[in-house]
mmCIF file of C-alpha atoms in Angstrom:
data_model
loop_
_atom_site.group_PDB
_atom_site.id
_atom_site.type_symbol
_atom_site.label_atom_id
_atom_site.label_comp_id
_atom_site.label_asym_id
_atom_site.label_seq_id
_atom_site.Cartn_x
_atom_site.Cartn_y
_atom_site.Cartn_z
ATOM 1 C CA MET A 1 32.148 -20.038 28.724
ATOM 2 C CA ARG A 2 31.548 -18.054 25.510
ATOM 3 C CA VAL A 3 32.407 -21.094 23.397
ATOM 4 C CA GLN A 4 29.831 -23.125 25.319
ATOM 5 C CA ALA A 5 27.146 -20.447 24.803
ATOM 6 C CA PHE A 6 27.978 -20.232 21.091
ATOM 7 C CA ARG A 7 27.818 -24.041 20.799
ATOM 8 C CA GLU A 8 24.406 -24.100 22.522
ATOM 9 C CA GLU A 9 23.150 -21.345 20.227
ATOM 10 C CA LEU A 10 24.245 -23.335 17.161
ATOM 11 C CA LEU A 11 22.592 -26.472 18.504
ATOM 12 C CA VAL A 12 19.317 -24.645 19.127
ATOM 13 C CA LYS A 13 19.450 -23.057 15.671
ATOM 14 C CA SER A 14 20.131 -26.433 14.074
ATOM 15 C CA TYR A 15 17.296 -28.008 16.054
ATOM 16 C CA ILE A 16 14.885 -25.267 14.989
ATOM 17 C CA ASP A 17 15.989 -25.511 11.340
ATOM 18 C CA THR A 18 15.407 -29.266 11.249
ATOM 19 C CA SER A 19 12.356 -29.535 13.523
ATOM 20 C CA ALA A 20 10.308 -26.347 13.208
ATOM 21 C CA GLU A 21 7.953 -26.462 10.271
ATOM 22 C CA PRO A 22 6.205 -23.120 9.999
ATOM 23 C CA GLU A 23 2.850 -23.147 8.316
ATOM 24 C CA PRO A 24 3.155 -21.422 4.943
ATOM 25 C CA VAL A 25 1.449 -18.050 4.654
ATOM 26 C CA SER A 26 -1.817 -18.786 2.869
ATOM 27 C CA ASN A 27 -3.767 -16.519 0.546
ATOM 28 C CA ALA A 28 -6.506 -16.388 3.193
ATOM 29 C CA MET A 29 -3.999 -15.099 5.786
ATOM 30 C CA VAL A 30 -2.784 -12.440 3.363
ATOM 31 C CA LYS A 31 -6.335 -11.348 2.568
ATOM 32 C CA GLU A 32 -7.330 -11.239 6.254
ATOM 33 C CA TYR A 33 -4.276 -9.124 7.128
ATOM 34 C CA TYR A 34 -4.971 -6.806 4.173
ATOM 35 C CA GLN A 35 -8.597 -6.297 5.209
ATOM 36 C CA SER A 36 -7.779 -5.781 8.892
ATOM 37 C CA ALA A 37 -5.368 -2.889 8.311
ATOM 38 C CA PRO A 38 -6.282 -0.924 5.164
ATOM 39 C CA GLU A 39 -4.497 2.190 6.490
ATOM 40 C CA GLN A 40 -1.157 0.372 6.150
ATOM 41 C CA PHE A 41 -1.782 0.116 2.426
ATOM 42 C CA GLY A 42 -2.775 3.688 1.647
ATOM 43 C CA SER A 43 -6.421 3.844 2.682
ATOM 44 C CA ALA A 44 -7.306 7.078 4.457
ATOM 45 C CA VAL A 45 -10.286 9.139 5.537
ATOM 46 C CA VAL A 46 -10.745 12.214 3.370
ATOM 47 C CA LYS A 47 -13.121 14.982 4.354
ATOM 48 C CA ARG A 48 -14.640 17.700 2.213
ATOM 49 C CA PHE A 49 -15.271 20.807 4.264
ATOM 50 C CA GLU A 50 -15.814 24.533 4.061
ATOM 51 C CA TYR A 51 -14.738 27.271 6.371
ATOM 52 C CA VAL A 52 -14.821 30.996 6.848
ATOM 53 C CA THR A 53 -11.938 32.744 8.536
ATOM 54 C CA THR A 54 -10.182 36.067 8.584
ATOM 55 C CA TYR A 55 -7.212 36.762 6.377
ATOM 56 C CA ARG A 56 -5.319 38.314 9.294
ATOM 57 C CA GLU A 57 -5.354 38.447 13.082
ATOM 58 C CA LEU A 58 -7.984 40.824 14.406
ATOM 59 C CA GLU A 59 -7.991 43.653 16.915
ATOM 60 C CA ALA A 60 -10.493 43.514 19.803
ATOM 61 C CA GLY A 61 -13.183 45.643 18.088
ATOM 62 C CA GLU A 62 -12.892 43.753 14.807
ATOM 63 C CA LEU A 63 -12.989 40.441 16.650
ATOM 64 C CA GLU A 64 -16.329 41.296 18.272
ATOM 65 C CA ARG A 65 -17.772 42.376 14.947
ATOM 66 C CA VAL A 66 -16.579 39.232 13.099
ATOM 67 C CA SER A 67 -17.702 36.945 15.940
ATOM 68 C CA GLY A 68 -21.177 38.498 15.792
ATOM 69 C CA TRP A 69 -21.258 37.990 12.032
ATOM 70 C CA PHE A 70 -20.135 34.341 12.438
ATOM 71 C CA ALA A 71 -23.024 33.799 14.876
ATOM 72 C CA GLN A 72 -25.467 35.180 12.300
ATOM 73 C CA ILE A 73 -24.287 33.020 9.382
ATOM 74 C CA LYS A 74 -23.594 29.822 11.354
ATOM 75 C CA ALA A 75 -26.973 28.227 10.583
ATOM 76 C CA ARG A 76 -27.138 29.429 6.968
ATOM 77 C CA ASP A 77 -26.070 27.332 3.982
ATOM 78 C CA VAL A 78 -24.634 29.930 1.631
ATOM 79 C CA TRP A 79 -21.385 30.876 3.330
ATOM 80 C CA ALA A 80 -19.624 31.776 0.071
ATOM 81 C CA GLN A 81 -22.243 34.401 -0.867
ATOM 82 C CA LEU A 82 -22.454 35.757 2.673
ATOM 83 C CA THR A 83 -18.677 36.130 2.785
ATOM 84 C CA GLU A 84 -18.685 38.153 -0.432
ATOM 85 C CA SER A 85 -21.353 40.440 1.046
ATOM 86 C CA ALA A 86 -19.351 40.810 4.268
ATOM 87 C CA LYS A 87 -16.292 41.922 2.311
ATOM 88 C CA LEU A 88 -18.363 44.808 0.956
ATOM 89 C CA GLU A 89 -19.027 45.779 4.594
ATOM 90 C CA SER A 90 -15.231 45.825 5.178
ATOM 91 C CA LEU A 91 -15.128 42.622 7.219
ATOM 92 C CA PRO A 92 -11.708 40.973 6.751
ATOM 93 C CA VAL A 93 -13.119 37.469 6.013
ATOM 94 C CA LYS A 94 -12.544 34.810 3.401
ATOM 95 C CA TYR A 95 -14.377 31.628 2.411
ATOM 96 C CA GLN A 96 -12.626 28.424 1.384
ATOM 97 C CA THR A 97 -13.447 24.812 0.625
ATOM 98 C CA ALA A 98 -11.073 21.901 0.718
ATOM 99 C CA GLU A 99 -10.992 18.135 0.433
ATOM 100 C CA MET A 100 -8.157 16.389 2.212
ATOM 101 C CA ARG A 101 -7.040 14.120 5.020
ATOM 102 C CA PRO A 102 -7.490 15.960 8.327
ATOM 103 C CA ALA A 103 -4.008 14.841 9.409
ATOM 104 C CA LEU A 104 -2.512 17.146 6.760
ATOM 105 C CA LEU A 105 -4.122 20.261 8.223
ATOM 106 C CA GLN A 106 -2.597 22.528 10.824
ATOM 107 C CA GLU A 107 -4.178 23.313 14.177
ATOM 108 C CA PRO A 108 -6.768 24.535 15.034
ATOM 109 C CA LEU A 109 -8.414 23.489 11.773
ATOM 110 C CA LYS A 110 -7.009 19.956 12.044
ATOM 111 C CA SER A 111 -8.860 19.119 15.279
ATOM 112 C CA ALA A 112 -12.108 20.696 14.147
ATOM 113 C CA VAL A 113 -12.214 18.825 10.832
ATOM 114 C CA HIS A 114 -11.001 15.550 12.340
ATOM 115 C CA ASN A 115 -13.628 15.535 15.112
ATOM 116 C CA ALA A 116 -16.608 16.756 13.078
ATOM 117 C CA ALA A 117 -18.975 14.441 11.257
ATOM 118 C CA PRO A 118 -20.625 15.386 7.969
ATOM 119 C CA GLY A 119 -23.834 17.289 8.586
ATOM 120 C CA SER A 120 -22.941 18.147 12.179
ATOM 121 C CA ALA A 121 -23.377 21.690 13.455
ATOM 122 C CA PRO A 122 -20.675 24.114 12.317
ATOM 123 C CA MET A 123 -17.837 24.634 14.794
ATOM 124 C CA LEU A 124 -16.597 28.016 15.847
ATOM 125 C CA ILE A 125 -12.906 28.105 16.701
ATOM 126 C CA GLY A 126 -11.959 31.163 18.710
ATOM 127 C CA GLY A 127 -8.781 33.183 18.867
ATOM 128 C CA ASN A 128 -7.515 36.326 17.169
ATOM 129 C CA GLN A 129 -8.073 34.640 13.825
ATOM 130 C CA PRO A 130 -11.366 32.747 14.280
ATOM 131 C CA TYR A 131 -12.709 29.980 12.039
ATOM 132 C CA LEU A 132 -16.215 28.774 11.319
ATOM 133 C CA VAL A 133 -15.931 25.179 10.021
ATOM 134 C CA ARG A 134 -18.462 22.738 8.562
ATOM 135 C CA VAL A 135 -17.673 19.211 7.299
ATOM 136 C CA LEU A 136 -19.755 18.410 4.220
ATOM 137 C CA GLU A 137 -18.672 14.892 3.291
ATOM 138 C CA GLU A 138 -16.425 12.076 4.466
ATOM 139 C CA ARG A 139 -15.131 9.163 2.421
ATOM 140 C CA ARG A 140 -12.438 6.530 2.685
ATOM 141 C CA THR A 141 -9.903 6.248 -0.112
ATOM 142 C CA PRO A 142 -9.240 2.689 -1.229
ATOM 143 C CA PRO A 143 -6.006 0.943 -0.266
ATOM 144 C CA ARG A 144 -3.473 -0.123 -2.877
ATOM 145 C CA PRO A 145 -4.606 -3.283 -4.696
ATOM 146 C CA LEU A 146 -4.033 -6.563 -2.845
ATOM 147 C CA ALA A 147 -1.993 -7.935 -5.759
ATOM 148 C CA GLU A 148 0.401 -5.009 -5.386
ATOM 149 C CA VAL A 149 0.998 -5.481 -1.629
ATOM 150 C CA SER A 150 0.628 -9.253 -1.127
ATOM 151 C CA ALA A 151 4.390 -9.899 -1.327
ATOM 152 C CA ASP A 152 4.983 -7.319 1.426
ATOM 153 C CA ILE A 153 2.252 -8.905 3.546
ATOM 154 C CA ARG A 154 3.828 -12.344 3.104
ATOM 155 C CA LYS A 155 7.179 -10.918 4.263
ATOM 156 C CA THR A 156 5.438 -9.515 7.337
ATOM 157 C CA LEU A 157 3.556 -12.725 8.154
ATOM 158 C CA ALA A 158 6.396 -15.222 7.528
ATOM 159 C CA PRO A 159 8.267 -14.378 10.776
ATOM 160 C CA VAL A 160 4.962 -14.622 12.664
ATOM 161 C CA GLN A 161 4.446 -18.126 11.300
ATOM 162 C CA LEU A 162 8.015 -19.086 12.233
ATOM 163 C CA LYS A 163 7.496 -17.734 15.749
ATOM 164 C CA LYS A 164 4.327 -19.846 16.098
ATOM 165 C CA ALA A 165 6.208 -22.944 14.925
ATOM 166 C CA ILE A 166 9.026 -22.289 17.412
ATOM 167 C CA GLN A 167 6.477 -21.772 20.182
ATOM 168 C CA GLN A 168 4.812 -25.112 19.359
ATOM 169 C CA LEU A 169 8.216 -26.799 19.224
ATOM 170 C CA SER A 170 9.112 -25.295 22.582
ATOM 171 C CA GLU A 171 5.853 -26.484 24.136
ATOM 172 C CA ARG A 172 6.453 -30.035 22.858
ATOM 173 C CA ALA A 173 10.008 -29.996 24.186
ATOM 174 C CA MET A 174 8.840 -28.757 27.596
ATOM 175 C CA LYS A 175 6.262 -31.566 27.817
ATOM 176 C CA ASN A 176 8.964 -34.171 27.214
ATOM 177 C CA LEU A 177 11.441 -32.566 29.568
ATOM 178 C CA ASP A 178 12.167 -33.918 33.040
ATOM 179 C CA VAL A 179 13.891 -31.420 35.268
ATOM 180 C CA GLU A 180 16.061 -32.960 37.951
ATOM 181 C CA ARG A 181 17.325 -30.888 40.815
ATOM 182 C CA PRO A 182 20.373 -31.871 42.807
ATOM 183 C CA ILE A 183 19.753 -32.630 46.465
ATOM 184 C CA GLY A 184 19.614 -29.406 48.417
ATOM 185 C CA ALA A 185 18.849 -27.266 45.335
ATOM 186 C CA ALA A 186 15.381 -26.435 46.638
ATOM 187 C CA ASN A 187 16.894 -25.077 49.830
ATOM 188 C CA TYR A 188 19.411 -23.060 47.871
ATOM 189 C CA ILE A 189 16.654 -21.494 45.726
ATOM 190 C CA SER A 190 14.527 -20.609 48.743
ATOM 191 C CA ASP A 191 17.532 -19.021 50.442
ATOM 192 C CA ILE A 192 17.943 -16.524 47.602
#
């Protein structure tokens, strides 16, 4: 039984090797694949943002005071200067700017930066260490050059082309195939 299965497998492999003619991966296919999935080749969304937070977790009284201050500065543009003034009033706050892929951030900042569009209203993230976040700019980094990744793309697309060729070969074989059932086979199948 196993010898028969092995023999059939070799016959099918031989038939595919001699009959299947996969279409070569063209430059157009490589370019289309490259343009359809730039993230696979290093392209990423990078956001420039600013935020104000506290440098430690706050007690209830401090939290109310900082939350009130956040509400006052939310619509203003000069968060860095306002933060310096707040430090003089003994508010435990700090101002920071960053430019990075949101995926590299930790929660809750990650979600806020990822979901915000440049120019959208600042987001207030609650908790014992609140954040006030504003996204300033968003840009997409370019993928690696096509010349650098085309060999990898060809390796990815070659099996797809072979699969298509085998599928076409299978369809042709099925068209030319006559299936004969022994007498009584239909009854046997329906009895199952």
